[in-house]
Structure formats: structure tokens, C-alpha cells
């Protein structure tokens, strides 16, 4: 079986911008490479200023790399505008023509994508319902709230039913309900066979949604893996809650080390270092007359990985 | 709040009233602005394509000056400058030359400038009989150049559109001296062919002045005759009528009255100055 | 074909026609055109001429203000507000975007100029109680419009690579120089040195010659009544605008959005 053609291939991408009075070139991306496969949700994670937006601009042909290669659907990016018909893009903090109404704006986007008039009308109606903007179609965008703008940004990216959706910080500035809705939209996209590539600096969004994560820091990739791999299959510890439980002294007597035991109200919590030990401790405590209430393996959070990498990056930078 | 706003607005209006030097003028009265406009008019393309509009604005300024009842020599200077400037901007603007000839000619000191302006007008509008006509009038009655005046008048008579009685007038100019009656005939022609009310007013004012001069000259002749008969000047003007020299004492066209002093000098109580060009 | 350009043009037309500043300028221009009748009453001599001259001058002046101050914001505002990201991420080539923006503003300016010309025509006709009408007003207004189109293209060109303030300065300088190029040629010829004469000539032929669109001064004398007068200026405008817009497209196509 031949491997599927990647939707996005980025090879050795470098980019610098002239900064300050002397127009000194400051590198923003250095040698970034990654791929995105069809029907994946890939999170692009990094702190502010890591080069996420620059990468996304290069993907959309808004900025040009100093060196390196970008292919989309196996074609050189930017060669033909038709390639962009297959891509939906939502910029960071989207801002629209405020003199238009939401409906007029979507109609403009549809025309720019070469859609037929009837299709534009039907798709716009669908999009307004799906992203929770129903009722605001004929309101001037000037009067939209920040959350509504974000939703409209998503609507214009999805209007022409693209195969690849690139979102720059889609959740920023949204309330918890809005984030939930956008997460659902992204999940629906995958169910419909689309590919989603989105950037974020919010770890929980990435963790909740993504198949794979690309983590960048100062223009360099620091990690690329599935969420599971990054978080680690290994279990940090296992938490055993006993209730009712004999007094802790009895448990110490059975051979459970005292530093692993803590009392929380009427319950006793044991923290076993691994699965084998946890099994042993369950047997021991049950033999001592305790009832096991819950047994929870504690995994690493993506956040921990992220924080560890960012801190490592800072140390490198300061050295 | 609203009352306070109105009060402040009123205060600012008062201050502005205090600060403004008097009635508004079109092309600024201060010399600097004038000089700039005059300088630009020497290179009309610096008007950035707004030559006609500039000509109009300067022209409006000139009219404000020309509209005054009496003009001081300085005002005539300014008028001449403004008219020259307007003509620089738009030499096709015929009225500039006509007004210039008409109003500048009123001032004996500005006769030459009136002539220069009219000659510029003739160069730009060789087909206009009015300009030739005004030229002839200025030459003849303002500058006392009978030959040039007659020539210009004959030129005017040859141009299409000129009235049929012009050749006769030109002939009279060659034969007679600088007679107020002849000048009045010319003015009557101008008045008849003039439709514009403001320019008409200037012409009528001028005709009034000439009529006063004609009356004064008539009275002077009567006083001379009286003095020759009685060896003294008459004590009053009605005395001339009683002596059978005059049919009646003329009434000045501007509503003024004629008077005579002890030495027998006649004058009008309205206009102090005599039209010197018509005095023989 | 060119749906992208036409959509951008239609949107720009809508943007500018909904621009409140445009109406402020338009209202002021109409006020001045109305005022010309009062100015004409101050005059004597050919009264209606003042209406035509000052009316056309105000159409020209306010048209230039609109063209420059809306023209410079056309592209730069889209970049500032990042709306350009959304448009360019659609299948629209960048040159279509640039042309569409310029085309849209030209459509607005065309409508506005025509409207002002109609008002002036009516004011002038009304002033003379319909005795004489001056079709030259429309020929002169068409000339003004061609100049506005050229300035719009220049403003779009400048705004593809510099800030709005600098674009405004550059475009206004072009307007000033464009009306005095003849003078430049004259001074260049006068200076005596062949280099200066050559330079003067080069500038004369390369800079926009806006005086050839000027029929304001002859309209009042009834010398601008034939639309055929506009043919050569139209050809000049089209080729000059094509050059300027092509440059703008080239620059914009290479632009890196930061």
C-alpha cells in the first residue's frame, strides 16, 4: 500500500524579517520541517512569538520563505490560485469589512472562491446555523462582538467546503461555550474527511482535539508526535483511594511505605509508583480489611510536556 | 451646558468681531497675499489648472474695488493691478478689459494704464468692436489724443456687430473738440448696448458726471457773457435768466444744485471735482 | 474570468460609497457649487461664467481630495486591518486584488463626479433661467474624472509599498507637478546646460501630464463641447494608468505580509 500524499509538507523552512531601524534581519523560522496527512487534526503549538503565525502565512502564500519548500496536496504552494480553492483559512483575530453585514461578507467570500450564487446562499445559511451566528446575518459586522467575529472567521474559512482548513488561534478570545462549539465544528470536519491544521498556545485545546501535535519554539520544531506519545504511555503513578480503611498504621504494618500514604477525610489515599506496585498494594490493603473505592492511573499532561520543553528552551536561550 | 456653549460661541464671535479689521474683502487686502497671487499670475500654469477660477476670484476682488462710489488714487492702483492679474490668468476674459477701460479712465492719473489694459484687450480680442470703441473713447476724452481716438473709433465701426451710427460719431470726433456733448453721445451709445445692470450703473454715473460738466461749462459761458454786458459777475444764477442770457437754471442730473460765489465761480454742491479732460 | 477582480471592485465600490467621509466632502463640494451663484451675483460682466469656472474648480479640487485620501487607504487599510489575508487566501491572484481595488474606487469617483457635474449643469442652467446650457461642463468633468482616475492609480501604486501619509504626500506632489510639467520643461530649456534641458525633458515626458485633461478653462467659452476632444487624453490616461498599475501589481505580488 502506497502511503497517502501528505496534505501539507514543509521542508527546511527558514524565514527572517528585517527589524528595527537598521533593518537587521531577525530569524523567525529556522529549518522547520513537518508534514500533515489527510484527515488528520494537527495542532501547532508554541508560545507567542514562536513563529506559528509566520508559518501559517507562508502556507497561505501571504509571506514568502527565505529558503525551504512548502507543498500542499503535493503541489508547490502558490503556483496556482486554484490550489487555494481547496484550502480554508482563518487568520488570527480576524477582522472584516465592518461596513458589510455578515451575509454580504460571506457572499463576497463565496464569489471570490468562484461559487455559484445559489450555492453561496445555501452554504451561508448552513454556516450561520452551524457556528451559532443564526440571527446575526443581516447585522453590520461593525456591531459584532469579538466572539461573533471569530465565528464569522470560521464560517468564511469553511464556506467553500475546503479539504484543508488552516486556523490561526481559533479559540482565542472565546468564552467556554464558544470554545466548546468550535471544538465540535473541528471534530465534525474530521468526521467529514477533512484535514485541519490549527495553531494555538492553549494546550488543553490541542490535547482535547488533535491527533498529532507539532510543537515549535523560536522557529524550530521541538517535538512532533501523536498526543499519546508526547504525553507518554508510561504512567507517572497510580492513585488508590480506600474507604473505609483501617488506620494508616495498619497499612504501614503490611509493608506500604508511609510516604505513599495520606489521609483525606474518612478516606486514605495511596500513591503507588507503578502498576505492579499498585496491584500489590491493593491486595495488601484489601487483606487488611480496606475497600478499594477508586484506582486512577496518573498520566503526564501535554501541558507538563509543553512547560518542560519551553523551560528547556529558555535555559538554552539564556546559556 | 447648552447655555454655556451658546455663551462661549457668542464670546468667540465677539472676539472675532474685535479682531477683524472691517468689512470682508475678496482677494485679501493685505499686500502679501496680493503679491503672491500676482506672482503666480505671471506663470499661470502654477495655478495648477485653476487659471479661470483664479481669474474669477481676482476679478471679484477687482469688482469690490470698482464698486466703490469714489475711489482714491491708491484704490485705482490696486484696481489696475487686480485687473492686470486677472487678465494674466485668463486673457480671454473680455469683460476685464472693458471694465478696466471704463473705470480706470475715470481717474486722470490712470488714463495710461486704462489704455494699456485696453490695448492688451485688443491684442487678445481683435474682433471685439467694444474694445476698439472704448479705446477710442479713452484716447479722445481721457488722454486728449484726437487722432488716435478717431482711428480706433473707425476701426470699431468696421468690425461686425458695431452699431450703424459709429461712423458718424467717428467723423464728429475728428471735427469737434473735446466737447461734453460729444462725450455724452458716446456714453449714450455705451448705455444703450449695455445689458449688465452693474456696468450700466457705472456708465450712468459717468454720464451724470459728464452732464454736470456740460452744465457747468454752459453756466460759465453765461457768466462770461453777463460779465461782458454788466462789468461784474452775477450775484446769483437766476439773475442770468432774468438778464435773458439763460433760458433757465439747469438742474444737475445727480440731484445736486448749481451755485455761484462772489467771484463768479460756478460749481455743483454735489461733485467737487471737475472732469479736467473736458475743460478747455 | 476575472471574477476575483470584479468582486473586489464591487466590494470596494460598496466600501467607498458607504464611507461617511466621502459624503462630508461631497456635501461641501455641493455647498460650494451652490455658493457660486452668490459669488456670481457679486460680479458683473459675464455672470454665468463664474458659476462654471468656480463650479468646475470645486469639482476638480474636491475630486482630487477624495481620490487621494480614499486612494491611499485602499490597499494600506486592508493590510493594516488584515482583511487582505482573507481575500488573498481565496483563489484570487494578487494583481486582480490591486486592479479590483483601483477599479472600485474609480467607479465611485465616476459616479460622484457625474453627480456633481449634473448639479453644476443644473445650477448653471438655472442661473441663466435655462436660456443657455453649457454641455462643455460634462466634457470638462470627464477630463477631471480622467485626472482623478490617474491619481487613484498613482495613490494605489504608492500605497502598495509605503505608509498612507507618505502615499498622500507623493500623490499630492504628483498632482502639483502634473500641472506644472510644462513650466519644468520651460525652465529646463532656459538653464542652458544640456544636461538640465535633457533632465527637464525626461521629467516632462515621464511624469503625469495632468494639464492635458484640463478643459475647465475653455469650457466657459464654449470651446469644449465635443467629446472627441477627450479621445487622445483618454488614450494617454489608459496607457499611463496601465504602466502605473502594472508596477503596483508587480510590487504587490512580491509583498511579504508581516
PDB file of N, CA and C in Angstrom, chain C residues 111-188:
ATOM      1  N   UNK C 111     -19.115  57.980 -10.397  1.00  0.00           N
ATOM      2  CA  UNK C 111     -20.490  58.289 -10.014  1.00  0.00           C
ATOM      3  C   UNK C 111     -20.568  59.672  -9.368  1.00  0.00           C
ATOM      4  N   UNK C 112     -19.621  59.926  -8.454  1.00  0.00           N
ATOM      5  CA  UNK C 112     -19.638  61.191  -7.710  1.00  0.00           C
ATOM      6  C   UNK C 112     -19.386  62.368  -8.659  1.00  0.00           C
ATOM      7  N   UNK C 113     -18.387  62.201  -9.552  1.00  0.00           N
ATOM      8  CA  UNK C 113     -18.075  63.299 -10.475  1.00  0.00           C
ATOM      9  C   UNK C 113     -19.269  63.585 -11.375  1.00  0.00           C
ATOM     10  N   UNK C 114     -19.883  62.514 -11.870  1.00  0.00           N
ATOM     11  CA  UNK C 114     -21.036  62.699 -12.740  1.00  0.00           C
ATOM     12  C   UNK C 114     -22.149  63.425 -11.984  1.00  0.00           C
ATOM     13  N   UNK C 115     -22.359  63.024 -10.743  1.00  0.00           N
ATOM     14  CA  UNK C 115     -23.405  63.649  -9.931  1.00  0.00           C
ATOM     15  C   UNK C 115     -23.125  65.143  -9.750  1.00  0.00           C
ATOM     16  N   UNK C 116     -21.865  65.462  -9.413  1.00  0.00           N
ATOM     17  CA  UNK C 116     -21.523  66.872  -9.211  1.00  0.00           C
ATOM     18  C   UNK C 116     -21.679  67.653 -10.515  1.00  0.00           C
ATOM     19  N   UNK C 117     -21.296  67.004 -11.641  1.00  0.00           N
ATOM     20  CA  UNK C 117     -21.401  67.695 -12.927  1.00  0.00           C
ATOM     21  C   UNK C 117     -22.861  67.986 -13.255  1.00  0.00           C
ATOM     22  N   UNK C 118     -23.745  67.021 -12.959  1.00  0.00           N
ATOM     23  CA  UNK C 118     -25.169  67.243 -13.227  1.00  0.00           C
ATOM     24  C   UNK C 118     -25.678  68.406 -12.386  1.00  0.00           C
ATOM     25  N   UNK C 119     -25.274  68.412 -11.102  1.00  0.00           N
ATOM     26  CA  UNK C 119     -25.716  69.506 -10.230  1.00  0.00           C
ATOM     27  C   UNK C 119     -25.231  70.842 -10.780  1.00  0.00           C
ATOM     28  N   UNK C 120     -23.960  70.883 -11.180  1.00  0.00           N
ATOM     29  CA  UNK C 120     -23.413  72.139 -11.697  1.00  0.00           C
ATOM     30  C   UNK C 120     -24.137  72.562 -12.979  1.00  0.00           C
ATOM     31  N   UNK C 121     -24.407  71.570 -13.830  1.00  0.00           N
ATOM     32  CA  UNK C 121     -25.102  71.860 -15.084  1.00  0.00           C
ATOM     33  C   UNK C 121     -26.460  72.499 -14.792  1.00  0.00           C
ATOM     34  N   UNK C 122     -27.150  71.926 -13.798  1.00  0.00           N
ATOM     35  CA  UNK C 122     -28.476  72.445 -13.466  1.00  0.00           C
ATOM     36  C   UNK C 122     -28.377  73.820 -12.817  1.00  0.00           C
ATOM     37  N   UNK C 123     -27.395  73.995 -11.929  1.00  0.00           N
ATOM     38  CA  UNK C 123     -27.228  75.296 -11.280  1.00  0.00           C
ATOM     39  C   UNK C 123     -26.943  76.358 -12.342  1.00  0.00           C
ATOM     40  N   UNK C 124     -26.066  76.005 -13.272  1.00  0.00           N
ATOM     41  CA  UNK C 124     -25.701  76.947 -14.332  1.00  0.00           C
ATOM     42  C   UNK C 124     -26.890  77.252 -15.222  1.00  0.00           C
ATOM     43  N   UNK C 125     -27.612  76.193 -15.600  1.00  0.00           N
ATOM     44  CA  UNK C 125     -28.791  76.395 -16.439  1.00  0.00           C
ATOM     45  C   UNK C 125     -29.819  77.228 -15.691  1.00  0.00           C
ATOM     46  N   UNK C 126     -29.975  76.933 -14.392  1.00  0.00           N
ATOM     47  CA  UNK C 126     -30.935  77.680 -13.591  1.00  0.00           C
ATOM     48  C   UNK C 126     -30.533  79.141 -13.459  1.00  0.00           C
ATOM     49  N   UNK C 127     -29.216  79.369 -13.392  1.00  0.00           N
ATOM     50  CA  UNK C 127     -28.759  80.744 -13.233  1.00  0.00           C
ATOM     51  C   UNK C 127     -29.127  81.583 -14.440  1.00  0.00           C
ATOM     52  N   UNK C 128     -29.030  80.957 -15.588  1.00  0.00           N
ATOM     53  CA  UNK C 128     -29.384  81.708 -16.793  1.00  0.00           C
ATOM     54  C   UNK C 128     -30.838  81.464 -17.173  1.00  0.00           C
ATOM     55  N   UNK C 129     -31.609  80.950 -16.240  1.00  0.00           N
ATOM     56  CA  UNK C 129     -33.027  80.657 -16.470  1.00  0.00           C
ATOM     57  C   UNK C 129     -33.195  79.799 -17.720  1.00  0.00           C
ATOM     58  N   UNK C 130     -32.277  78.835 -17.881  1.00  0.00           N
ATOM     59  CA  UNK C 130     -32.408  77.899 -18.979  1.00  0.00           C
ATOM     60  C   UNK C 130     -32.170  78.504 -20.352  1.00  0.00           C
ATOM     61  N   UNK C 131     -31.744  79.761 -20.389  1.00  0.00           N
ATOM     62  CA  UNK C 131     -31.528  80.393 -21.693  1.00  0.00           C
ATOM     63  C   UNK C 131     -30.454  79.655 -22.477  1.00  0.00           C
ATOM     64  N   UNK C 132     -29.323  79.489 -21.805  1.00  0.00           N
ATOM     65  CA  UNK C 132     -28.246  78.756 -22.459  1.00  0.00           C
ATOM     66  C   UNK C 132     -27.772  77.685 -21.504  1.00  0.00           C
ATOM     67  N   UNK C 133     -27.454  76.546 -22.065  1.00  0.00           N
ATOM     68  CA  UNK C 133     -26.879  75.497 -21.257  1.00  0.00           C
ATOM     69  C   UNK C 133     -25.492  75.256 -21.815  1.00  0.00           C
ATOM     70  N   UNK C 134     -24.633  74.697 -20.978  1.00  0.00           N
ATOM     71  CA  UNK C 134     -23.255  74.540 -21.406  1.00  0.00           C
ATOM     72  C   UNK C 134     -22.869  73.063 -21.349  1.00  0.00           C
ATOM     73  N   UNK C 135     -22.985  72.326 -22.468  1.00  0.00           N
ATOM     74  CA  UNK C 135     -22.601  70.912 -22.442  1.00  0.00           C
ATOM     75  C   UNK C 135     -21.115  70.727 -22.172  1.00  0.00           C
ATOM     76  N   UNK C 136     -20.346  71.805 -22.359  1.00  0.00           N
ATOM     77  CA  UNK C 136     -18.916  71.724 -22.069  1.00  0.00           C
ATOM     78  C   UNK C 136     -18.635  71.345 -20.631  1.00  0.00           C
ATOM     79  N   UNK C 137     -19.604  71.591 -19.732  1.00  0.00           N
ATOM     80  CA  UNK C 137     -19.423  71.201 -18.329  1.00  0.00           C
ATOM     81  C   UNK C 137     -19.165  69.708 -18.236  1.00  0.00           C
ATOM     82  N   UNK C 138     -19.892  68.939 -19.056  1.00  0.00           N
ATOM     83  CA  UNK C 138     -19.701  67.487 -18.971  1.00  0.00           C
ATOM     84  C   UNK C 138     -18.379  67.059 -19.578  1.00  0.00           C
ATOM     85  N   UNK C 139     -17.966  67.750 -20.653  1.00  0.00           N
ATOM     86  CA  UNK C 139     -16.665  67.419 -21.246  1.00  0.00           C
ATOM     87  C   UNK C 139     -15.555  67.743 -20.241  1.00  0.00           C
ATOM     88  N   UNK C 140     -15.659  68.926 -19.618  1.00  0.00           N
ATOM     89  CA  UNK C 140     -14.646  69.303 -18.641  1.00  0.00           C
ATOM     90  C   UNK C 140     -14.665  68.342 -17.456  1.00  0.00           C
ATOM     91  N   UNK C 141     -15.875  67.928 -17.016  1.00  0.00           N
ATOM     92  CA  UNK C 141     -15.970  66.994 -15.888  1.00  0.00           C
ATOM     93  C   UNK C 141     -15.369  65.643 -16.266  1.00  0.00           C
ATOM     94  N   UNK C 142     -15.553  65.241 -17.528  1.00  0.00           N
ATOM     95  CA  UNK C 142     -14.946  63.981 -17.969  1.00  0.00           C
ATOM     96  C   UNK C 142     -13.427  64.095 -17.920  1.00  0.00           C
ATOM     97  N   UNK C 143     -12.905  65.267 -18.314  1.00  0.00           N
ATOM     98  CA  UNK C 143     -11.464  65.489 -18.213  1.00  0.00           C
ATOM     99  C   UNK C 143     -10.998  65.398 -16.773  1.00  0.00           C
ATOM    100  N   UNK C 144     -11.758  66.036 -15.876  1.00  0.00           N
ATOM    101  CA  UNK C 144     -11.418  65.980 -14.450  1.00  0.00           C
ATOM    102  C   UNK C 144     -11.428  64.534 -13.981  1.00  0.00           C
ATOM    103  N   UNK C 145     -12.450  63.790 -14.418  1.00  0.00           N
ATOM    104  CA  UNK C 145     -12.551  62.396 -13.985  1.00  0.00           C
ATOM    105  C   UNK C 145     -11.337  61.595 -14.440  1.00  0.00           C
ATOM    106  N   UNK C 146     -10.886  61.859 -15.670  1.00  0.00           N
ATOM    107  CA  UNK C 146      -9.711  61.108 -16.142  1.00  0.00           C
ATOM    108  C   UNK C 146      -8.498  61.416 -15.272  1.00  0.00           C
ATOM    109  N   UNK C 147      -8.401  62.670 -14.869  1.00  0.00           N
ATOM    110  CA  UNK C 147      -7.288  63.025 -13.974  1.00  0.00           C
ATOM    111  C   UNK C 147      -7.437  62.284 -12.642  1.00  0.00           C
ATOM    112  N   UNK C 148      -8.665  62.201 -12.141  1.00  0.00           N
ATOM    113  CA  UNK C 148      -8.891  61.520 -10.865  1.00  0.00           C
ATOM    114  C   UNK C 148      -8.525  60.038 -10.966  1.00  0.00           C
ATOM    115  N   UNK C 149      -8.864  59.433 -12.102  1.00  0.00           N
ATOM    116  CA  UNK C 149      -8.530  58.016 -12.302  1.00  0.00           C
ATOM    117  C   UNK C 149      -7.004  57.854 -12.258  1.00  0.00           C
ATOM    118  N   UNK C 150      -6.312  58.767 -12.932  1.00  0.00           N
ATOM    119  CA  UNK C 150      -4.858  58.672 -12.948  1.00  0.00           C
ATOM    120  C   UNK C 150      -4.294  58.825 -11.532  1.00  0.00           C
ATOM    121  N   UNK C 151      -4.855  59.784 -10.777  1.00  0.00           N
ATOM    122  CA  UNK C 151      -4.370  59.988  -9.408  1.00  0.00           C
ATOM    123  C   UNK C 151      -4.690  58.779  -8.534  1.00  0.00           C
ATOM    124  N   UNK C 152      -5.862  58.180  -8.749  1.00  0.00           N
ATOM    125  CA  UNK C 152      -6.220  56.986  -7.980  1.00  0.00           C
ATOM    126  C   UNK C 152      -5.210  55.876  -8.231  1.00  0.00           C
ATOM    127  N   UNK C 153      -4.851  55.696  -9.507  1.00  0.00           N
ATOM    128  CA  UNK C 153      -3.884  54.648  -9.827  1.00  0.00           C
ATOM    129  C   UNK C 153      -2.546  54.954  -9.164  1.00  0.00           C
ATOM    130  N   UNK C 154      -2.146  56.237  -9.182  1.00  0.00           N
ATOM    131  CA  UNK C 154      -0.890  56.598  -8.524  1.00  0.00           C
ATOM    132  C   UNK C 154      -0.978  56.341  -7.025  1.00  0.00           C
ATOM    133  N   UNK C 155      -2.119  56.724  -6.436  1.00  0.00           N
ATOM    134  CA  UNK C 155      -2.267  56.529  -4.989  1.00  0.00           C
ATOM    135  C   UNK C 155      -2.215  55.043  -4.649  1.00  0.00           C
ATOM    136  N   UNK C 156      -2.860  54.211  -5.458  1.00  0.00           N
ATOM    137  CA  UNK C 156      -2.818  52.763  -5.180  1.00  0.00           C
ATOM    138  C   UNK C 156      -1.389  52.262  -5.312  1.00  0.00           C
ATOM    139  N   UNK C 157      -0.717  52.760  -6.337  1.00  0.00           N
ATOM    140  CA  UNK C 157       0.671  52.352  -6.559  1.00  0.00           C
ATOM    141  C   UNK C 157       1.517  52.693  -5.335  1.00  0.00           C
ATOM    142  N   UNK C 158       1.436  53.933  -4.871  1.00  0.00           N
ATOM    143  CA  UNK C 158       2.255  54.323  -3.722  1.00  0.00           C
ATOM    144  C   UNK C 158       1.864  53.523  -2.491  1.00  0.00           C
ATOM    145  N   UNK C 159       0.569  53.274  -2.320  1.00  0.00           N
ATOM    146  CA  UNK C 159       0.151  52.631  -1.085  1.00  0.00           C
ATOM    147  C   UNK C 159       0.509  51.146  -1.082  1.00  0.00           C
ATOM    148  N   UNK C 160       0.988  50.588  -2.213  1.00  0.00           N
ATOM    149  CA  UNK C 160       1.426  49.195  -2.132  1.00  0.00           C
ATOM    150  C   UNK C 160       2.775  49.069  -1.457  1.00  0.00           C
ATOM    151  N   UNK C 161       3.538  50.157  -1.366  1.00  0.00           N
ATOM    152  CA  UNK C 161       4.846  49.984  -0.743  1.00  0.00           C
ATOM    153  C   UNK C 161       5.181  51.009   0.330  1.00  0.00           C
ATOM    154  N   UNK C 162       4.291  51.941   0.613  1.00  0.00           N
ATOM    155  CA  UNK C 162       4.658  52.880   1.667  1.00  0.00           C
ATOM    156  C   UNK C 162       3.445  53.215   2.516  1.00  0.00           C
ATOM    157  N   UNK C 163       3.693  54.015   3.556  1.00  0.00           N
ATOM    158  CA  UNK C 163       2.631  54.307   4.523  1.00  0.00           C
ATOM    159  C   UNK C 163       1.615  55.271   3.915  1.00  0.00           C
ATOM    160  N   UNK C 164       0.407  55.308   4.486  1.00  0.00           N
ATOM    161  CA  UNK C 164      -0.612  56.202   3.950  1.00  0.00           C
ATOM    162  C   UNK C 164      -0.156  57.662   3.904  1.00  0.00           C
ATOM    163  N   UNK C 165       0.551  58.114   4.947  1.00  0.00           N
ATOM    164  CA  UNK C 165       0.951  59.523   4.981  1.00  0.00           C
ATOM    165  C   UNK C 165       1.896  59.829   3.822  1.00  0.00           C
ATOM    166  N   UNK C 166       2.891  58.951   3.655  1.00  0.00           N
ATOM    167  CA  UNK C 166       3.828  59.176   2.551  1.00  0.00           C
ATOM    168  C   UNK C 166       3.125  59.051   1.202  1.00  0.00           C
ATOM    169  N   UNK C 167       2.203  58.104   1.098  1.00  0.00           N
ATOM    170  CA  UNK C 167       1.465  57.965  -0.169  1.00  0.00           C
ATOM    171  C   UNK C 167       0.717  59.249  -0.477  1.00  0.00           C
ATOM    172  N   UNK C 168       0.103  59.833   0.555  1.00  0.00           N
ATOM    173  CA  UNK C 168      -0.646  61.072   0.338  1.00  0.00           C
ATOM    174  C   UNK C 168       0.296  62.160  -0.143  1.00  0.00           C
ATOM    175  N   UNK C 169       1.465  62.262   0.491  1.00  0.00           N
ATOM    176  CA  UNK C 169       2.419  63.303   0.099  1.00  0.00           C
ATOM    177  C   UNK C 169       2.869  63.069  -1.343  1.00  0.00           C
ATOM    178  N   UNK C 170       3.210  61.833  -1.663  1.00  0.00           N
ATOM    179  CA  UNK C 170       3.677  61.527  -3.020  1.00  0.00           C
ATOM    180  C   UNK C 170       2.580  61.842  -4.049  1.00  0.00           C
ATOM    181  N   UNK C 171       1.365  61.401  -3.732  1.00  0.00           N
ATOM    182  CA  UNK C 171       0.301  61.578  -4.718  1.00  0.00           C
ATOM    183  C   UNK C 171      -0.011  63.059  -4.914  1.00  0.00           C
ATOM    184  N   UNK C 172      -0.042  63.798  -3.804  1.00  0.00           N
ATOM    185  CA  UNK C 172      -0.320  65.229  -3.940  1.00  0.00           C
ATOM    186  C   UNK C 172       0.809  65.918  -4.702  1.00  0.00           C
ATOM    187  N   UNK C 173       2.052  65.475  -4.477  1.00  0.00           N
ATOM    188  CA  UNK C 173       3.158  66.068  -5.237  1.00  0.00           C
ATOM    189  C   UNK C 173       2.968  65.791  -6.715  1.00  0.00           C
ATOM    190  N   UNK C 174       2.524  64.577  -7.018  1.00  0.00           N
ATOM    191  CA  UNK C 174       2.295  64.236  -8.420  1.00  0.00           C
ATOM    192  C   UNK C 174       1.225  65.142  -9.006  1.00  0.00           C
ATOM    193  N   UNK C 175       0.211  65.428  -8.197  1.00  0.00           N
ATOM    194  CA  UNK C 175      -0.854  66.327  -8.657  1.00  0.00           C
ATOM    195  C   UNK C 175      -0.280  67.713  -8.947  1.00  0.00           C
ATOM    196  N   UNK C 176       0.541  68.219  -8.013  1.00  0.00           N
ATOM    197  CA  UNK C 176       1.119  69.555  -8.208  1.00  0.00           C
ATOM    198  C   UNK C 176       2.038  69.573  -9.416  1.00  0.00           C
ATOM    199  N   UNK C 177       2.964  68.599  -9.450  1.00  0.00           N
ATOM    200  CA  UNK C 177       3.931  68.575 -10.550  1.00  0.00           C
ATOM    201  C   UNK C 177       3.215  68.347 -11.871  1.00  0.00           C
ATOM    202  N   UNK C 178       2.203  67.485 -11.832  1.00  0.00           N
ATOM    203  CA  UNK C 178       1.492  67.141 -13.059  1.00  0.00           C
ATOM    204  C   UNK C 178       0.881  68.342 -13.757  1.00  0.00           C
ATOM    205  N   UNK C 179       0.614  69.410 -12.969  1.00  0.00           N
ATOM    206  CA  UNK C 179       0.029  70.587 -13.594  1.00  0.00           C
ATOM    207  C   UNK C 179       1.067  71.614 -14.009  1.00  0.00           C
ATOM    208  N   UNK C 180       2.312  71.417 -13.603  1.00  0.00           N
ATOM    209  CA  UNK C 180       3.313  72.422 -13.969  1.00  0.00           C
ATOM    210  C   UNK C 180       4.458  71.812 -14.765  1.00  0.00           C
ATOM    211  N   UNK C 181       4.238  70.614 -15.336  1.00  0.00           N
ATOM    212  CA  UNK C 181       5.336  69.997 -16.085  1.00  0.00           C
ATOM    213  C   UNK C 181       5.799  70.895 -17.223  1.00  0.00           C
ATOM    214  N   UNK C 182       4.863  71.597 -17.844  1.00  0.00           N
ATOM    215  CA  UNK C 182       5.214  72.495 -18.933  1.00  0.00           C
ATOM    216  C   UNK C 182       6.233  73.537 -18.454  1.00  0.00           C
ATOM    217  N   UNK C 183       6.000  74.021 -17.260  1.00  0.00           N
ATOM    218  CA  UNK C 183       6.900  75.013 -16.665  1.00  0.00           C
ATOM    219  C   UNK C 183       8.290  74.399 -16.454  1.00  0.00           C
ATOM    220  N   UNK C 184       8.287  73.117 -16.031  1.00  0.00           N
ATOM    221  CA  UNK C 184       9.570  72.432 -15.818  1.00  0.00           C
ATOM    222  C   UNK C 184      10.340  72.357 -17.127  1.00  0.00           C
ATOM    223  N   UNK C 185       9.639  72.025 -18.186  1.00  0.00           N
ATOM    224  CA  UNK C 185      10.271  71.938 -19.499  1.00  0.00           C
ATOM    225  C   UNK C 185      10.862  73.295 -19.871  1.00  0.00           C
ATOM    226  N   UNK C 186      10.090  74.335 -19.564  1.00  0.00           N
ATOM    227  CA  UNK C 186      10.499  75.690 -19.888  1.00  0.00           C
ATOM    228  C   UNK C 186      11.769  76.058 -19.130  1.00  0.00           C
ATOM    229  N   UNK C 187      11.782  75.795 -17.808  1.00  0.00           N
ATOM    230  CA  UNK C 187      12.961  76.141 -17.015  1.00  0.00           C
ATOM    231  C   UNK C 187      14.149  75.286 -17.410  1.00  0.00           C
ATOM    232  N   UNK C 188      13.859  74.001 -17.697  1.00  0.00           N
ATOM    233  CA  UNK C 188      14.939  73.112 -18.131  1.00  0.00           C
ATOM    234  C   UNK C 188      15.595  73.647 -19.395  1.00  0.00           C
TER     235      UNK C 188
END
